Amino acid sequence: MTLDTAWSELSELLGDRITRSKPDLAAHGGSESYFPATPPEAVAYPEATAEVSALVRICAAHGVPVTGWGAGTSLEGQAQAFSGGVVVDFARMNRVLGVGQADMDARVQPGLTREALNEELRATGLFFPVDPGANASIGGMASTRASGTTAVRYGTMRDNVLGLEVVLADGRVIRTGTRARKSSAGYDLTGLFIGAEGTLGLITELTLRLHGQPEAVSAAVCAFDSIGDAVRAVVDTIQMGIPMARIEFVDEGTVAAVNAYSGSEMALVPHLLVEFHGSDSAVEEQAEAFGTIVADHGGHGFQWAASAEDRRALWTLRHHAYWAILAARPGTRAVVTDICVPISRLAEAVEATQADLQEHGITGPILGHVGDGNFHAILLFDPSDVAELERVKAASDRMVALALSMGGTSTGEHGVGVGKKAFMAREHGDAWQVMGLVKQALDPQNLMNPGKLAPDAN
Amino acid sequence: MTLDTAWSELSELLGDRITRSKPDLAAHGGSESYFPATPPEAVAYPEATAEVSALVRICAAHGVPVTGWGAGTSLEGQAQAFSGGVVVDFARMNRVLGVGQADMDARVQPGLTREALNEELRATGLFFPVDPGANASIGGMASTRASGTTAVRYGTMRDNVLGLEVVLADGRVIRTGTRARKSSAGYDLTGLFIGAEGTLGLITELTLRLHGQPEAVSAAVCAFDSIGDAVRAVVDTIQMGIPMARIEFVDEGTVAAVNAYSGSEMALVPHLLVEFHGSDSAVEEQAEAFGTIVADHGGHGFQWAASAEDRRALWTLRHHAYWAILAARPGTRAVVTDICVPISRLAEAVEATQADLQEHGITGPILGHVGDGNFHAILLFDPSDVAELERVKAASDRMVALALSMGGTSTGEHGVGVGKKAFMAREHGDAWQVMGLVKQALDPQNLMNPGKLAPDAN
């Protein structure tokens, strides 16, 4: 046991902030996802970058794997320590270190959650827009290149992180990026660590790009007779340059689950949920222009959520869709797939997926970030039925194959972890080997979140 | 001479499309910049990716350096073959390979210029927004992570390239990214090659993100009594969320040169040049809101350029500022510096630079992309006066030191090449060594544009 030889040094470094207690290990062994629980050998709770650096140095010296843990909300097993070793839980590194009002930026620690950040920002007139639904940690969101409902307007984590502090595999601490809005000074290391899932180092600080809280916000929901009509409305909307803040799709299966769970009474047809940000008159104009497009494509049942309360209800409904769908068949779990295709192929992709699921007798409501061409199917299975899980995973695999055949990607926002690793060679070809070269160069011992994302070391 | 041993294979591959003729070598030996002319040993004009791949394989086998060449407009010596070898001129790979109307994307070859691209796009209702001023090649713009006047609204090359085809140092061809708008499928290799200046491979194809041509465009110029007033107006504008399409600063020295060159009659004070994109009413509203902010900060002499012709005149004036400044002192050349700072420090940075230049008797008008905190000083020197060049370079160095002391970067958009390489260690610390690890992993022989950007190989 390599951890045993490192234990005395780790204990000396962190005292009771590193533990092998069963409850701690169990709490860091699972995820929302379908992977079997795999408790790590130890859980550490560092309070400063210097501690993370020292911890990684000790682990490197003893050959102990190191896996980062934010809020534990990732969906492809990214935070599970399948190879054992130490899970580094950033719960105690969760502070806002500074807000630059004029520069519209913030320095934060990785364990901060996005909701806590926006709570702290409330009085500044600024906000951090990336919203993956779950109250994820900012460090975890950066590590999986998260996005979510607002990416169509504000971009993904790739677009909203200006710089990072990273502890490398040998314990060295580097800074990437600056507080300048842009730079051409060398390789984009910030971009390299975003989406790297902790396989190249641990993020210990982030400089984030903030946005001004919009003067006015308005949201709406409207119904369509078919996904094709809804998508065509979206394509027109984006081509017109209407700066939608959110534009979300839910299929009839999702609507049924949400109605049952939340008591809403939406018609059992596909819907778009949208939000507009801007000045009062800009929001009004955007909404009017969108309304015209929607009418052109047979949209109906337009309902406004102008008050903050109604809007909150609308997006709570959307964010709880996952739970609503799970609740529709009590006792089930879900494989949550996440493909992204060129928007011109989106209607076809959703329809083909619906037909495939029906053919295979799988319950899998579909919802997603239609403005980006990104959608999820929440594929239900009975955890005691191994054959059903296999059937559901096969359906998820067919969705990925479909996305790739359409020039899309196997994951729009959930990341690779172990769940999508089998598709990397097919999606990237030799470029996956290039990722392997980068991994090997930065983590030659393969101790940083080993087994995830990159090709297995030889 | 390593090229000699490779020559027969290269000639067999490319026929008369590889040459050692003096005029061809001379045409690929210099740049707009202050570096001495350094003709390569040969210039190749490939017509297809397969030829680039074969060329790189031959060069790898014989240890011949390979440097890409787009339009030759880079400013830090990126396209000069300081180590000899073959310059690969992409002039014959300059086609638009496809435009996706619904997906708002385009596949293009690297030798295509941005003006030619937008000419081809004119009838589609779409455009490619990145505008560094020069009519650069798209491949070169990607390689230096170019941006320019529109980055404040549309982002830089980093934000507008969805995917790449790249020939690696061993001749392998990879594809990065997909046609999906976003992805979390592994390391962001697209982002890694953008800004890599050809040191990790040669870009042979790009998938670009396009934008809808705005329904309405309006531009304006207005005067301020001080740079501080102008910058404060810009900060307020951005915080208010007014989606400025361009927001450019010119100092009084630039105005004087432009007046003399173009016959314009702008007051000899700092100016902002701005542009608004949107619907008719959105543009009107944005302009009105901006006007109020400008008035709050003592702006005056507001002049509208509402007609397409007036707008073209305005931006031609801006884009010709470099030539206007050179013409102000006939026979001179210039060191064009390019720092970028947090916008909260911008006024201070410009004022400190003006004072420094005055103190050292250097003529160096200042202009820049004020919305990003990015500005250039065009530092004039007499090419026959070595001491003046050294004085000017020292001033440029002090500007970089200033930018770094303010949390900024040594280059906002021109890149590293050889001109900014001396600052990489200071800007990035150990992160520069990480860039070196990446370089070594992908180009172990150090043949891809050697000597640029990355630390020198041991």
XYZ file of N, CA and C in Angstrom, chain A residues 59-157:
297
model
N 2.718 12.879 -2.153
C 2.095 11.811 -2.942
C 2.976 11.423 -4.128
N 3.589 12.433 -4.763
C 4.472 12.139 -5.892
C 5.658 11.283 -5.441
N 6.181 11.611 -4.269
C 7.350 10.867 -3.770
C 6.996 9.414 -3.460
N 5.744 9.187 -3.083
C 5.350 7.829 -2.683
C 4.476 7.133 -3.730
N 4.292 7.776 -4.874
C 3.498 7.135 -5.935
C 2.026 6.983 -5.604
N 1.480 7.958 -4.871
C 0.069 7.893 -4.477
C -0.785 8.746 -5.423
N -1.836 8.183 -5.998
C -2.724 8.973 -6.865
C -3.437 10.090 -6.097
N -3.720 11.180 -6.814
C -4.383 12.349 -6.228
C -5.563 12.743 -7.115
N -6.743 12.825 -6.525
C -7.948 13.184 -7.271
C -8.651 14.351 -6.585
N -8.968 15.382 -7.348
C -9.648 16.552 -6.783
C -11.135 16.314 -6.594
N -11.718 17.005 -5.619
C -13.146 16.871 -5.307
C -13.704 18.255 -5.019
N -14.727 18.645 -5.766
C -15.338 19.951 -5.534
C -16.636 19.796 -4.775
N -17.746 19.647 -5.524
C -19.037 19.428 -4.874
C -19.553 18.014 -5.123
N -18.775 17.225 -5.857
C -19.192 15.842 -6.113
C -20.369 15.719 -7.059
N -20.567 16.728 -7.931
C -21.734 16.703 -8.817
C -21.402 16.295 -10.251
N -20.167 15.925 -10.512
C -19.827 15.552 -11.888
C -20.514 14.242 -12.257
N -20.696 14.029 -13.547
C -21.566 12.941 -14.009
C -20.845 11.816 -14.734
N -19.549 11.955 -14.939
C -18.823 10.891 -15.632
C -17.740 10.278 -14.752
N -17.938 10.358 -13.456
C -17.009 9.701 -12.534
C -15.698 10.445 -12.325
N -15.681 11.739 -12.707
C -14.410 12.485 -12.652
C -13.795 12.557 -11.262
N -14.624 12.621 -10.225
C -14.094 12.837 -8.871
C -13.951 11.527 -8.093
N -14.251 10.417 -8.730
C -14.109 9.139 -8.026
C -12.686 8.609 -8.193
N -12.123 8.133 -7.081
C -10.723 7.686 -7.079
C -10.664 6.200 -7.431
N -10.906 5.883 -8.687
C -10.954 4.475 -9.096
C -9.615 3.764 -8.893
N -8.523 4.546 -8.859
C -7.203 3.937 -8.628
C -6.750 4.100 -7.190
N -7.662 4.485 -6.319
C -7.276 4.679 -4.923
C -6.524 5.978 -4.717
N -5.788 6.048 -3.598
C -5.033 7.252 -3.303
C -5.851 8.262 -2.519
N -5.441 9.519 -2.614
C -6.021 10.587 -1.808
C -7.003 11.410 -2.641
N -8.200 11.613 -2.099
C -9.099 12.605 -2.679
C -8.876 13.928 -1.948
N -8.661 14.992 -2.728
C -8.446 16.319 -2.154
C -9.759 17.087 -2.246
N -10.409 17.242 -1.104
C -11.690 17.934 -1.045
C -11.431 19.415 -0.769
N -11.906 20.265 -1.681
C -11.603 21.691 -1.576
C -12.624 22.477 -0.750
N -13.392 21.757 0.067
C -14.453 22.417 0.838
C -13.935 23.567 1.708
N -12.679 23.449 2.216
C -12.144 24.516 3.075
C -11.412 25.601 2.281
N -11.351 25.436 0.990
C -10.790 26.498 0.141
C -11.943 27.027 -0.717
N -12.791 27.803 -0.058
C -14.063 28.178 -0.706
C -14.346 29.670 -0.584
N -13.271 30.478 -0.559
C -13.487 31.910 -0.345
C -13.407 32.711 -1.642
N -14.103 33.848 -1.624
C -13.889 34.877 -2.642
C -12.699 35.691 -2.150
N -11.624 35.736 -2.926
C -10.393 36.404 -2.478
C -10.376 37.880 -2.863
N -11.200 38.244 -3.841
C -11.227 39.652 -4.236
C -12.157 39.841 -5.412
N -12.791 40.998 -5.463
C -13.644 41.345 -6.595
C -13.123 42.646 -7.182
N -12.851 42.654 -8.467
C -12.425 43.864 -9.170
C -13.634 44.494 -9.815
N -14.108 45.544 -9.190
C -15.362 46.143 -9.673
C -15.191 46.714 -11.083
N -14.182 47.560 -11.265
C -13.995 48.185 -12.582
C -13.597 47.156 -13.625
N -12.821 46.162 -13.191
C -12.356 45.150 -14.154
C -13.359 44.022 -14.337
N -14.397 44.020 -13.538
C -15.419 42.989 -13.644
C -14.797 41.595 -13.589
N -13.965 41.390 -12.554
C -13.381 40.072 -12.367
C -13.367 39.718 -10.885
N -13.114 38.456 -10.596
C -13.049 38.007 -9.209
C -11.994 36.917 -9.087
N -11.271 36.956 -7.966
C -10.347 35.858 -7.648
C -11.050 34.987 -6.628
N -11.136 33.709 -6.906
C -11.844 32.819 -5.992
C -11.060 31.527 -5.790
N -11.410 30.833 -4.703
C -10.834 29.519 -4.459
C -11.715 28.445 -5.101
N -11.145 27.277 -5.380
C -11.860 26.297 -6.195
C -13.068 25.670 -5.514
N -13.077 25.640 -4.178
C -14.178 24.983 -3.482
C -15.432 25.833 -3.359
N -15.338 27.096 -3.746
C -16.511 27.975 -3.727
C -17.570 27.451 -4.684
N -18.830 27.449 -4.257
C -19.873 27.037 -5.197
C -20.366 28.246 -5.989
N -20.966 27.972 -7.113
C -21.407 29.085 -7.969
C -22.523 29.877 -7.303
N -23.373 29.191 -6.523
C -24.437 29.930 -5.856
C -23.871 30.827 -4.759
N -22.893 30.321 -4.025
C -22.266 31.139 -2.977
C -21.563 32.342 -3.593
N -20.917 32.129 -4.720
C -20.258 33.252 -5.401
C -21.271 34.322 -5.780
N -22.354 33.912 -6.404
C -23.340 34.909 -6.837
C -24.029 35.584 -5.656
N -24.150 34.854 -4.572
C -24.664 35.471 -3.344
C -23.728 36.605 -2.908
N -22.428 36.326 -2.900
C -21.458 37.348 -2.492
C -21.413 38.517 -3.460
N -21.718 38.259 -4.711
C -21.624 39.309 -5.728
C -22.873 40.185 -5.788
N -23.927 39.752 -5.101
C -25.231 40.374 -5.320
C -25.196 41.899 -5.245
N -24.494 42.424 -4.264
C -24.490 43.880 -4.055
C -23.581 44.626 -5.024
N -22.778 43.897 -5.790
C -21.799 44.574 -6.650
C -22.371 44.980 -7.996
N -23.548 44.455 -8.340
C -24.076 44.712 -9.684
C -23.486 43.772 -10.719
N -22.659 42.837 -10.256
C -22.024 41.888 -11.170
C -22.531 40.480 -10.873
N -22.322 39.572 -11.809
C -22.649 38.170 -11.542
C -21.792 37.256 -12.386
N -21.724 35.996 -11.941
C -21.005 34.978 -12.705
C -22.054 34.114 -13.391
N -22.034 34.077 -14.731
C -23.201 33.552 -15.434
C -23.254 32.039 -15.631
N -22.121 31.344 -15.545
C -22.148 29.932 -15.952
C -23.002 29.137 -14.971
N -23.949 28.389 -15.502
C -24.985 27.753 -14.681
C -25.269 26.332 -15.174
N -24.519 25.362 -14.628
C -24.731 23.981 -15.067
C -25.931 23.318 -14.403
N -26.683 24.049 -13.605
C -27.822 23.437 -12.923
C -27.458 23.095 -11.494
N -26.625 22.098 -11.314
C -26.176 21.730 -9.968
C -25.416 22.893 -9.338
N -25.428 22.939 -8.006
C -24.635 23.960 -7.314
C -23.202 23.472 -7.201
N -22.552 23.390 -8.334
C -21.201 22.836 -8.424
C -20.178 23.805 -7.865
N -18.976 23.296 -7.602
C -17.875 24.173 -7.196
C -17.264 24.797 -8.439
N -16.718 25.993 -8.261
C -16.119 26.696 -9.401
C -14.916 25.921 -9.943
N -14.129 25.336 -9.035
C -12.965 24.558 -9.481
C -13.389 23.328 -10.278
N -14.432 22.672 -9.815
C -14.946 21.515 -10.542
C -15.524 21.920 -11.886
N -16.230 23.036 -11.906
C -16.803 23.522 -13.171
C -15.701 23.829 -14.183
N -14.607 24.430 -13.707
C -13.479 24.704 -14.611
C -12.876 23.382 -15.090
N -12.740 22.439 -14.168
C -12.060 21.192 -14.513
C -12.833 20.354 -15.515
N -14.163 20.470 -15.520
C -14.935 19.721 -16.516
C -15.370 20.610 -17.681
N -14.922 21.826 -17.718
C -15.339 22.791 -18.756
C -16.866 22.846 -18.815
N -17.463 23.114 -17.664
C -18.915 23.129 -17.541
C -19.517 24.300 -18.311
N -20.809 24.152 -18.603
C -21.506 25.286 -19.213
C -22.943 25.309 -18.702
N -23.910 24.926 -19.481
C -25.285 24.915 -18.978
C -26.184 25.889 -19.685
N -27.206 26.336 -18.963
C -28.309 27.047 -19.608
C -27.922 28.402 -20.209
N -26.897 29.050 -19.697
C -26.598 30.410 -20.159
C -25.459 30.480 -21.171
N -24.918 29.330 -21.561
C -23.732 29.342 -22.433
C -24.018 30.006 -23.774
N -25.251 29.907 -24.248
C -25.581 30.479 -25.550
C -25.308 31.986 -25.569
N -25.419 32.635 -24.417
C -25.156 34.067 -24.341
C -23.777 34.381 -23.766
N -23.430 33.716 -22.656
C -22.247 34.112 -21.889
C -21.052 33.184 -22.074
N -21.239 32.093 -22.802
C -20.139 31.164 -23.016
C -19.997 30.153 -21.895
N -18.986 29.303 -22.027
C -18.742 28.215 -21.079
C -17.638 28.638 -20.098
N -17.195 27.713 -19.267
C -16.082 28.030 -18.365
C -14.843 28.462 -19.148
